[in-house]
PDB file of C-alpha atoms in Angstrom:
ATOM      1  CA  ASP G   1     -13.092   0.398 -17.866  1.00 61.00           C
ATOM      2  CA  GLY G   2     -10.686   2.482 -15.840  1.00 68.00           C
ATOM      3  CA  GLY G   3      -7.840   1.156 -13.798  1.00 92.00           C
ATOM      4  CA  ILE G   4      -4.141   0.565 -13.345  1.00 94.00           C
ATOM      5  CA  THR G   5      -2.279  -2.087 -15.236  1.00 94.00           C
ATOM      6  CA  GLN G   6       1.122  -3.540 -14.488  1.00 95.00           C
ATOM      7  CA  SER G   7       2.959  -5.953 -16.664  1.00 88.00           C
ATOM      8  CA  PRO G   8       4.137  -8.565 -16.538  1.00 90.00           C
ATOM      9  CA  LYS G   9       2.669 -10.322 -13.505  1.00 92.00           C
ATOM     10  CA  TYR G  10       5.857 -12.364 -12.984  1.00 94.00           C
ATOM     11  CA  LEU G  11       9.364 -11.387 -14.126  1.00 94.00           C
ATOM     12  CA  PHE G  12      12.595 -13.305 -13.885  1.00 93.00           C
ATOM     13  CA  ARG G  13      16.036 -11.791 -14.408  1.00 91.00           C
ATOM     14  CA  LYS G  14      19.625 -12.684 -13.917  1.00 91.00           C
ATOM     15  CA  GLU G  15      21.701 -10.753 -11.428  1.00 90.00           C
ATOM     16  CA  GLY G  16      23.456  -7.761 -13.017  1.00 89.00           C
ATOM     17  CA  GLN G  17      20.703  -7.006 -15.514  1.00 91.00           C
ATOM     18  CA  ASN G  18      18.554  -3.917 -15.437  1.00 93.00           C
ATOM     19  CA  VAL G  19      14.833  -4.517 -15.730  1.00 94.00           C
ATOM     20  CA  THR G  20      11.934  -2.130 -16.344  1.00 95.00           C
ATOM     21  CA  LEU G  21       8.500  -2.630 -14.811  1.00 96.00           C
ATOM     22  CA  SER G  22       5.521  -1.131 -16.575  1.00 96.00           C
ATOM     23  CA  CYS G  23       2.702   0.835 -14.953  1.00 97.00           C
ATOM     24  CA  GLU G  24      -0.127   2.439 -16.914  1.00 97.00           C
ATOM     25  CA  GLN G  25      -3.307   4.126 -15.664  1.00 97.00           C
ATOM     26  CA  ASN G  26      -6.348   5.496 -17.469  1.00 95.00           C
ATOM     27  CA  LEU G  27      -7.949   7.096 -14.418  1.00 93.00           C
ATOM     28  CA  ASN G  28      -6.677  10.584 -15.387  1.00 93.00           C
ATOM     29  CA  HIS G  29      -4.817  10.713 -12.059  1.00 92.00           C
ATOM     30  CA  ASP G  30      -2.041  13.256 -11.618  1.00 92.00           C
ATOM     31  CA  ALA G  31      -0.064  11.352  -8.987  1.00 92.00           C
ATOM     32  CA  MET G  32       1.585   7.967  -9.333  1.00 94.00           C
ATOM     33  CA  TYR G  33       3.670   5.863  -6.940  1.00 94.00           C
ATOM     34  CA  TRP G  34       5.906   2.816  -6.772  1.00 97.00           C
ATOM     35  CA  TYR G  35       6.023   0.628  -3.671  1.00 96.00           C
ATOM     36  CA  ARG G  36       8.013  -2.426  -2.838  1.00 96.00           C
ATOM     37  CA  GLN G  37       6.543  -5.157  -0.641  1.00 93.00           C
ATOM     38  CA  ASP G  38       8.582  -7.782   1.176  1.00 91.00           C
ATOM     39  CA  PRO G  39       7.107 -10.453   3.418  1.00 78.00           C
ATOM     40  CA  GLY G  40       6.059  -9.029   6.794  1.00 69.00           C
ATOM     41  CA  GLN G  41       7.362  -5.542   6.031  1.00 74.00           C
ATOM     42  CA  GLY G  42       4.368  -3.821   4.507  1.00 84.00           C
ATOM     43  CA  LEU G  43       4.741  -1.419   1.608  1.00 91.00           C
ATOM     44  CA  ARG G  44       7.729   0.883   1.253  1.00 93.00           C
ATOM     45  CA  LEU G  45       7.735   3.869  -1.066  1.00 93.00           C
ATOM     46  CA  ILE G  46      10.376   3.855  -3.786  1.00 96.00           C
ATOM     47  CA  TYR G  47       9.472   6.881  -5.946  1.00 96.00           C
ATOM     48  CA  TYR G  48       6.457   9.078  -6.537  1.00 93.00           C
ATOM     49  CA  SER G  49       5.377  11.602  -9.103  1.00 94.00           C
ATOM     50  CA  GLN G  50       2.796  14.298  -8.492  1.00 90.00           C
ATOM     51  CA  ILE G  51       2.830  15.659 -12.025  1.00 91.00           C
ATOM     52  CA  VAL G  52       4.204  14.872 -15.468  1.00 94.00           C
ATOM     53  CA  ASN G  53       7.961  15.405 -15.847  1.00 95.00           C
ATOM     54  CA  ASP G  54       8.466  15.535 -12.109  1.00 93.00           C
ATOM     55  CA  PHE G  55       9.217  12.834  -9.542  1.00 95.00           C
ATOM     56  CA  GLN G  56      10.621  12.515  -6.045  1.00 93.00           C
ATOM     57  CA  LYS G  57      12.523   9.878  -4.148  1.00 94.00           C
ATOM     58  CA  GLY G  58      10.722   7.865  -1.517  1.00 92.00           C
ATOM     59  CA  ASP G  59      12.212   6.023   1.412  1.00 89.00           C
ATOM     60  CA  ILE G  60      14.142   3.383  -0.566  1.00 94.00           C
ATOM     61  CA  ALA G  61      15.034   4.931  -3.922  1.00 96.00           C
ATOM     62  CA  GLU G  62      18.614   3.650  -4.110  1.00 95.00           C
ATOM     63  CA  GLY G  63      19.117   1.261  -7.025  1.00 96.00           C
ATOM     64  CA  TYR G  64      15.920   2.354  -8.775  1.00 97.00           C
ATOM     65  CA  SER G  65      15.065   4.945 -11.423  1.00 97.00           C
ATOM     66  CA  VAL G  66      11.799   6.254 -12.889  1.00 98.00           C
ATOM     67  CA  SER G  67      10.483   8.536 -15.584  1.00 97.00           C
ATOM     68  CA  ARG G  68       7.188  10.369 -16.035  1.00 97.00           C
ATOM     69  CA  GLU G  69       7.018  11.537 -19.620  1.00 97.00           C
ATOM     70  CA  LYS G  70       3.291  10.924 -19.915  1.00 96.00           C
ATOM     71  CA  LYS G  71       0.505  11.317 -17.408  1.00 96.00           C
ATOM     72  CA  GLU G  72      -0.624   7.733 -17.967  1.00 97.00           C
ATOM     73  CA  SER G  73       2.711   6.022 -17.568  1.00 97.00           C
ATOM     74  CA  PHE G  74       5.254   5.690 -14.720  1.00 98.00           C
ATOM     75  CA  PRO G  75       7.803   2.958 -15.499  1.00 97.00           C
ATOM     76  CA  LEU G  76      10.226   1.749 -12.838  1.00 97.00           C
ATOM     77  CA  THR G  77      13.716   0.500 -13.689  1.00 97.00           C
ATOM     78  CA  VAL G  78      15.392  -1.815 -11.223  1.00 95.00           C
ATOM     79  CA  THR G  79      19.094  -1.401 -11.807  1.00 93.00           C
ATOM     80  CA  SER G  80      21.940  -3.750 -11.052  1.00 88.00           C
ATOM     81  CA  ALA G  81      22.851  -1.424  -8.162  1.00 87.00           C
ATOM     82  CA  GLN G  82      19.822  -2.604  -6.210  1.00 88.00           C
ATOM     83  CA  LYS G  83      21.217  -5.118  -3.698  1.00 88.00           C
ATOM     84  CA  ASN G  84      18.063  -7.156  -3.067  1.00 90.00           C
ATOM     85  CA  PRO G  85      15.745  -6.671  -6.034  1.00 93.00           C
ATOM     86  CA  THR G  86      13.602  -9.758  -5.529  1.00 94.00           C
ATOM     87  CA  ALA G  87      10.244  -8.474  -4.264  1.00 95.00           C
ATOM     88  CA  PHE G  88       6.643  -7.704  -5.093  1.00 95.00           C
ATOM     89  CA  TYR G  89       6.323  -4.295  -6.777  1.00 97.00           C
ATOM     90  CA  LEU G  90       3.120  -2.316  -6.619  1.00 96.00           C
ATOM     91  CA  CYS G  91       2.208   0.761  -8.608  1.00 96.00           C
ATOM     92  CA  ALA G  92      -0.507   3.119  -7.413  1.00 94.00           C
ATOM     93  CA  SER G  93      -2.157   6.365  -8.460  1.00 92.00           C
ATOM     94  CA  SER G  94      -4.329   9.059  -6.940  1.00 89.00           C
ATOM     95  CA  THR G  95      -6.138  12.169  -8.107  1.00 86.00           C
ATOM     96  CA  SER G  96      -3.460  14.355  -6.521  1.00 75.00           C
ATOM     97  CA  GLY G  97      -0.388  13.934  -4.385  1.00 65.00           C
ATOM     98  CA  PHE G  98      -1.063  11.586  -1.464  1.00 62.00           C
ATOM     99  CA  SER G  99      -4.695  12.487  -1.498  1.00 64.00           C
ATOM    100  CA  TYR G 100      -7.553  10.644   0.094  1.00 67.00           C
ATOM    101  CA  GLU G 101      -7.179   7.290  -1.629  1.00 80.00           C
ATOM    102  CA  GLN G 102      -4.581   5.502  -3.674  1.00 86.00           C
ATOM    103  CA  TYR G 103      -5.600   2.921  -6.263  1.00 90.00           C
ATOM    104  CA  PHE G 104      -3.230   0.020  -6.706  1.00 92.00           C
ATOM    105  CA  GLY G 105      -2.300  -2.037  -9.716  1.00 94.00           C
ATOM    106  CA  PRO G 106      -2.139  -5.857  -9.563  1.00 93.00           C
ATOM    107  CA  GLY G 107       1.619  -5.886  -8.929  1.00 94.00           C
ATOM    108  CA  THR G 108       4.687  -7.452 -10.536  1.00 96.00           C
ATOM    109  CA  ARG G 109       6.600 -10.159  -8.737  1.00 95.00           C
ATOM    110  CA  LEU G 110      10.273  -9.826  -9.700  1.00 95.00           C
ATOM    111  CA  THR G 111      12.705 -12.629  -9.043  1.00 94.00           C
ATOM    112  CA  VAL G 112      16.400 -12.068  -9.598  1.00 92.00           C
ATOM    113  CA  THR G 113      18.784 -15.031  -9.452  1.00 90.00           C
TER     114      THR G 113
ATOM    115  CA  GLY F   1      10.105   9.106  11.188  1.00 53.00           C
ATOM    116  CA  GLN F   2       7.145   6.886  11.901  1.00 64.00           C
ATOM    117  CA  ASN F   3       6.591   3.585  13.704  1.00 86.00           C
ATOM    118  CA  ILE F   4       3.507   1.557  12.967  1.00 93.00           C
ATOM    119  CA  ASP F   5       2.717  -1.689  14.761  1.00 95.00           C
ATOM    120  CA  GLN F   6       0.145  -4.331  13.976  1.00 96.00           C
ATOM    121  CA  PRO F   7      -0.098  -7.968  15.006  1.00 96.00           C
ATOM    122  CA  THR F   8       1.459 -10.291  12.424  1.00 94.00           C
ATOM    123  CA  GLU F   9      -1.274 -12.894  12.357  1.00 96.00           C
ATOM    124  CA  MET F  10      -4.752 -13.494  13.732  1.00 97.00           C
ATOM    125  CA  THR F  11      -7.227 -16.341  13.445  1.00 98.00           C
ATOM    126  CA  ALA F  12     -10.978 -16.131  13.792  1.00 97.00           C
ATOM    127  CA  THR F  13     -14.047 -18.226  13.140  1.00 97.00           C
ATOM    128  CA  GLU F  14     -16.562 -17.688  10.360  1.00 98.00           C
ATOM    129  CA  GLY F  15     -19.492 -15.614  11.605  1.00 97.00           C
ATOM    130  CA  ALA F  16     -17.562 -14.118  14.491  1.00 98.00           C
ATOM    131  CA  ILE F  17     -16.202 -10.607  15.099  1.00 98.00           C
ATOM    132  CA  VAL F  18     -12.487  -9.751  14.983  1.00 98.00           C
ATOM    133  CA  GLN F  19     -10.623  -6.570  15.924  1.00 98.00           C
ATOM    134  CA  ILE F  20      -7.289  -5.737  14.324  1.00 98.00           C
ATOM    135  CA  ASN F  21      -5.276  -3.131  16.169  1.00 98.00           C
ATOM    136  CA  CYS F  22      -2.788  -0.613  14.874  1.00 98.00           C
ATOM    137  CA  THR F  23      -0.613   1.693  16.943  1.00 97.00           C
ATOM    138  CA  TYR F  24       1.479   4.467  15.491  1.00 96.00           C
ATOM    139  CA  GLN F  25       3.914   7.181  16.404  1.00 93.00           C
ATOM    140  CA  THR F  26       4.191  10.184  14.126  1.00 87.00           C
ATOM    141  CA  SER F  27       4.872  13.871  14.517  1.00 84.00           C
ATOM    142  CA  GLY F  28       2.527  15.057  11.782  1.00 88.00           C
ATOM    143  CA  PHE F  29      -0.499  12.772  11.795  1.00 91.00           C
ATOM    144  CA  ASN F  30      -2.832  13.580   8.936  1.00 90.00           C
ATOM    145  CA  GLY F  31      -5.031  10.533   8.524  1.00 93.00           C
ATOM    146  CA  LEU F  32      -5.019   6.770   8.834  1.00 95.00           C
ATOM    147  CA  PHE F  33      -6.038   4.251   6.161  1.00 95.00           C
ATOM    148  CA  TRP F  34      -6.938   0.592   6.241  1.00 96.00           C
ATOM    149  CA  TYR F  35      -6.406  -1.570   3.161  1.00 95.00           C
ATOM    150  CA  GLN F  36      -7.274  -5.184   2.466  1.00 96.00           C
ATOM    151  CA  GLN F  37      -4.869  -7.288   0.469  1.00 94.00           C
ATOM    152  CA  HIS F  38      -5.496 -10.854  -0.700  1.00 94.00           C
ATOM    153  CA  ALA F  39      -2.373 -12.924  -1.302  1.00 88.00           C
ATOM    154  CA  GLY F  40      -0.565 -11.862  -4.446  1.00 85.00           C
ATOM    155  CA  GLU F  41      -3.082  -9.165  -5.271  1.00 88.00           C
ATOM    156  CA  ALA F  42      -3.307  -5.375  -5.024  1.00 88.00           C
ATOM    157  CA  PRO F  43      -4.377  -3.704  -1.795  1.00 91.00           C
ATOM    158  CA  THR F  44      -7.899  -2.295  -1.872  1.00 92.00           C
ATOM    159  CA  PHE F  45      -9.085   0.646   0.178  1.00 92.00           C
ATOM    160  CA  LEU F  46     -11.320  -0.123   3.151  1.00 94.00           C
ATOM    161  CA  SER F  47     -11.528   2.990   5.321  1.00 94.00           C
ATOM    162  CA  TYR F  48     -10.085   6.334   6.232  1.00 93.00           C
ATOM    163  CA  ASN F  49     -10.033   8.121   9.627  1.00 95.00           C
ATOM    164  CA  VAL F  50      -8.683  11.573  10.337  1.00 93.00           C
ATOM    165  CA  LEU F  51     -10.858  12.566  13.302  1.00 95.00           C
ATOM    166  CA  ASP F  52     -11.404  10.590  16.509  1.00 97.00           C
ATOM    167  CA  GLY F  53     -14.253   8.139  16.531  1.00 97.00           C
ATOM    168  CA  LEU F  54     -15.788   5.271  14.670  1.00 96.00           C
ATOM    169  CA  GLU F  55     -16.437   5.049  10.958  1.00 93.00           C
ATOM    170  CA  GLU F  56     -18.815   2.317   9.900  1.00 93.00           C
ATOM    171  CA  LYS F  57     -19.115   0.763   6.456  1.00 90.00           C
ATOM    172  CA  GLY F  58     -21.286  -2.296   6.360  1.00 94.00           C
ATOM    173  CA  ARG F  59     -19.525  -5.198   8.058  1.00 96.00           C
ATOM    174  CA  PHE F  60     -16.359  -3.179   8.500  1.00 96.00           C
ATOM    175  CA  SER F  61     -15.745  -0.360  11.016  1.00 97.00           C
ATOM    176  CA  SER F  62     -12.613   1.610  11.824  1.00 98.00           C
ATOM    177  CA  PHE F  63     -11.862   3.516  14.998  1.00 98.00           C
ATOM    178  CA  LEU F  64      -9.279   6.205  15.687  1.00 98.00           C
ATOM    179  CA  SER F  65      -7.896   7.794  18.845  1.00 97.00           C
ATOM    180  CA  ARG F  66      -5.324  10.429  17.937  1.00 96.00           C
ATOM    181  CA  SER F  67      -4.303  11.100  21.535  1.00 95.00           C
ATOM    182  CA  LYS F  68      -3.460   7.424  22.002  1.00 96.00           C
ATOM    183  CA  GLY F  69      -1.968   6.882  18.555  1.00 96.00           C
ATOM    184  CA  TYR F  70      -4.322   3.974  18.115  1.00 97.00           C
ATOM    185  CA  SER F  71      -6.726   2.622  15.563  1.00 98.00           C
ATOM    186  CA  TYR F  72      -8.576  -0.619  15.066  1.00 98.00           C
ATOM    187  CA  LEU F  73     -10.416  -2.285  12.247  1.00 98.00           C
ATOM    188  CA  LEU F  74     -13.480  -4.262  13.280  1.00 98.00           C
ATOM    189  CA  LEU F  75     -14.817  -6.993  11.033  1.00 98.00           C
ATOM    190  CA  LYS F  76     -18.258  -8.403  11.833  1.00 97.00           C
ATOM    191  CA  GLU F  77     -20.005 -11.522  10.581  1.00 97.00           C
ATOM    192  CA  LEU F  78     -16.750 -12.892   9.277  1.00 98.00           C
ATOM    193  CA  GLN F  79     -16.784 -14.713   5.965  1.00 98.00           C
ATOM    194  CA  MET F  80     -14.219 -17.049   4.498  1.00 97.00           C
ATOM    195  CA  LYS F  81     -13.412 -14.444   1.850  1.00 97.00           C
ATOM    196  CA  ASP F  82     -12.251 -12.072   4.592  1.00 98.00           C
ATOM    197  CA  SER F  83      -9.100 -14.170   4.900  1.00 97.00           C
ATOM    198  CA  ALA F  84      -6.484 -11.646   3.776  1.00 97.00           C
ATOM    199  CA  SER F  85      -3.864  -9.235   5.045  1.00 96.00           C
ATOM    200  CA  TYR F  86      -5.015  -5.944   6.505  1.00 97.00           C
ATOM    201  CA  LEU F  87      -2.673  -3.016   6.157  1.00 95.00           C
ATOM    202  CA  CYS F  88      -2.699   0.045   8.384  1.00 96.00           C
ATOM    203  CA  ALA F  89      -1.155   3.174   6.792  1.00 94.00           C
ATOM    204  CA  VAL F  90      -0.548   6.585   8.329  1.00 93.00           C
ATOM    205  CA  ARG F  91      -0.230   9.834   6.430  1.00 90.00           C
ATOM    206  CA  ASP F  92       2.402  12.251   7.700  1.00 85.00           C
ATOM    207  CA  GLY F  93       1.673  15.896   7.137  1.00 82.00           C
ATOM    208  CA  ASN F  94       5.261  16.763   8.056  1.00 81.00           C
ATOM    209  CA  ALA F  95       6.553  14.560   5.247  1.00 77.00           C
ATOM    210  CA  GLY F  96       4.566  15.835   2.302  1.00 76.00           C
ATOM    211  CA  ASN F  97       1.626  13.672   3.289  1.00 79.00           C
ATOM    212  CA  MET F  98       3.495  10.494   2.401  1.00 83.00           C
ATOM    213  CA  LEU F  99       1.949   7.228   3.530  1.00 87.00           C
ATOM    214  CA  THR F 100       3.833   4.858   5.791  1.00 88.00           C
ATOM    215  CA  PHE F 101       2.469   1.313   5.951  1.00 91.00           C
ATOM    216  CA  GLY F 102       2.571  -1.126   8.806  1.00 92.00           C
ATOM    217  CA  GLY F 103       3.696  -4.700   8.167  1.00 91.00           C
ATOM    218  CA  GLY F 104       0.131  -5.904   7.835  1.00 93.00           C
ATOM    219  CA  THR F 105      -1.959  -8.408   9.796  1.00 96.00           C
ATOM    220  CA  ARG F 106      -2.682 -11.714   8.120  1.00 96.00           C
ATOM    221  CA  LEU F 107      -6.176 -12.841   9.103  1.00 97.00           C
ATOM    222  CA  MET F 108      -7.206 -16.462   8.687  1.00 97.00           C
ATOM    223  CA  VAL F 109     -10.932 -17.200   8.913  1.00 98.00           C
ATOM    224  CA  LYS F 110     -11.740 -20.800   9.772  1.00 97.00           C
ATOM    225  CA  PRO F 111     -15.074 -22.605   9.304  1.00 96.00           C
TER     226      PRO F 111
END
């Protein structure tokens, strides 16, 4: 059945290492998004992509990078330049850019020590 | 930019009614969303308002007043499973229709 998958559910890394979070969707959606969620701060947009091979920075893109080589996939790399990488990361998709409804994946909780 | 305010926490009793408020300030309002998020899980869509008034969906209703920059989510006949965070999100037409989320309201339903 259709949906968005993120893996892994929990991820642990040492400070100074880059780490890539996976996001795959089989909903045939054009647009995909990455959000970061910290306690009490809601969701903040990191990057979004409205079409394959194109992506735009969100509000907090520094220290992150993305690629969109395939419609189904939108991986997020958390680089060592990100000052406070420990957070809950949510991937979402929608039929077109910021359209009516975004569907969210189950999230990846990243802990960096 | 945008500013979205919601209460941090609320408590209500099973079977009762609860109203979760959201106020916002934005120059290019183009719709308001409510999402439900259980702890450690993905947010799920509840409702969408772009015009003034009340939208009803079963036990959940959402109201919007654009002139007041105000919305509320009304939950009736509360059930224990309604214990979750409720996120208000505003779409800004002046910012490519990007969504800005409030901090969320954590609702605890007690027996």
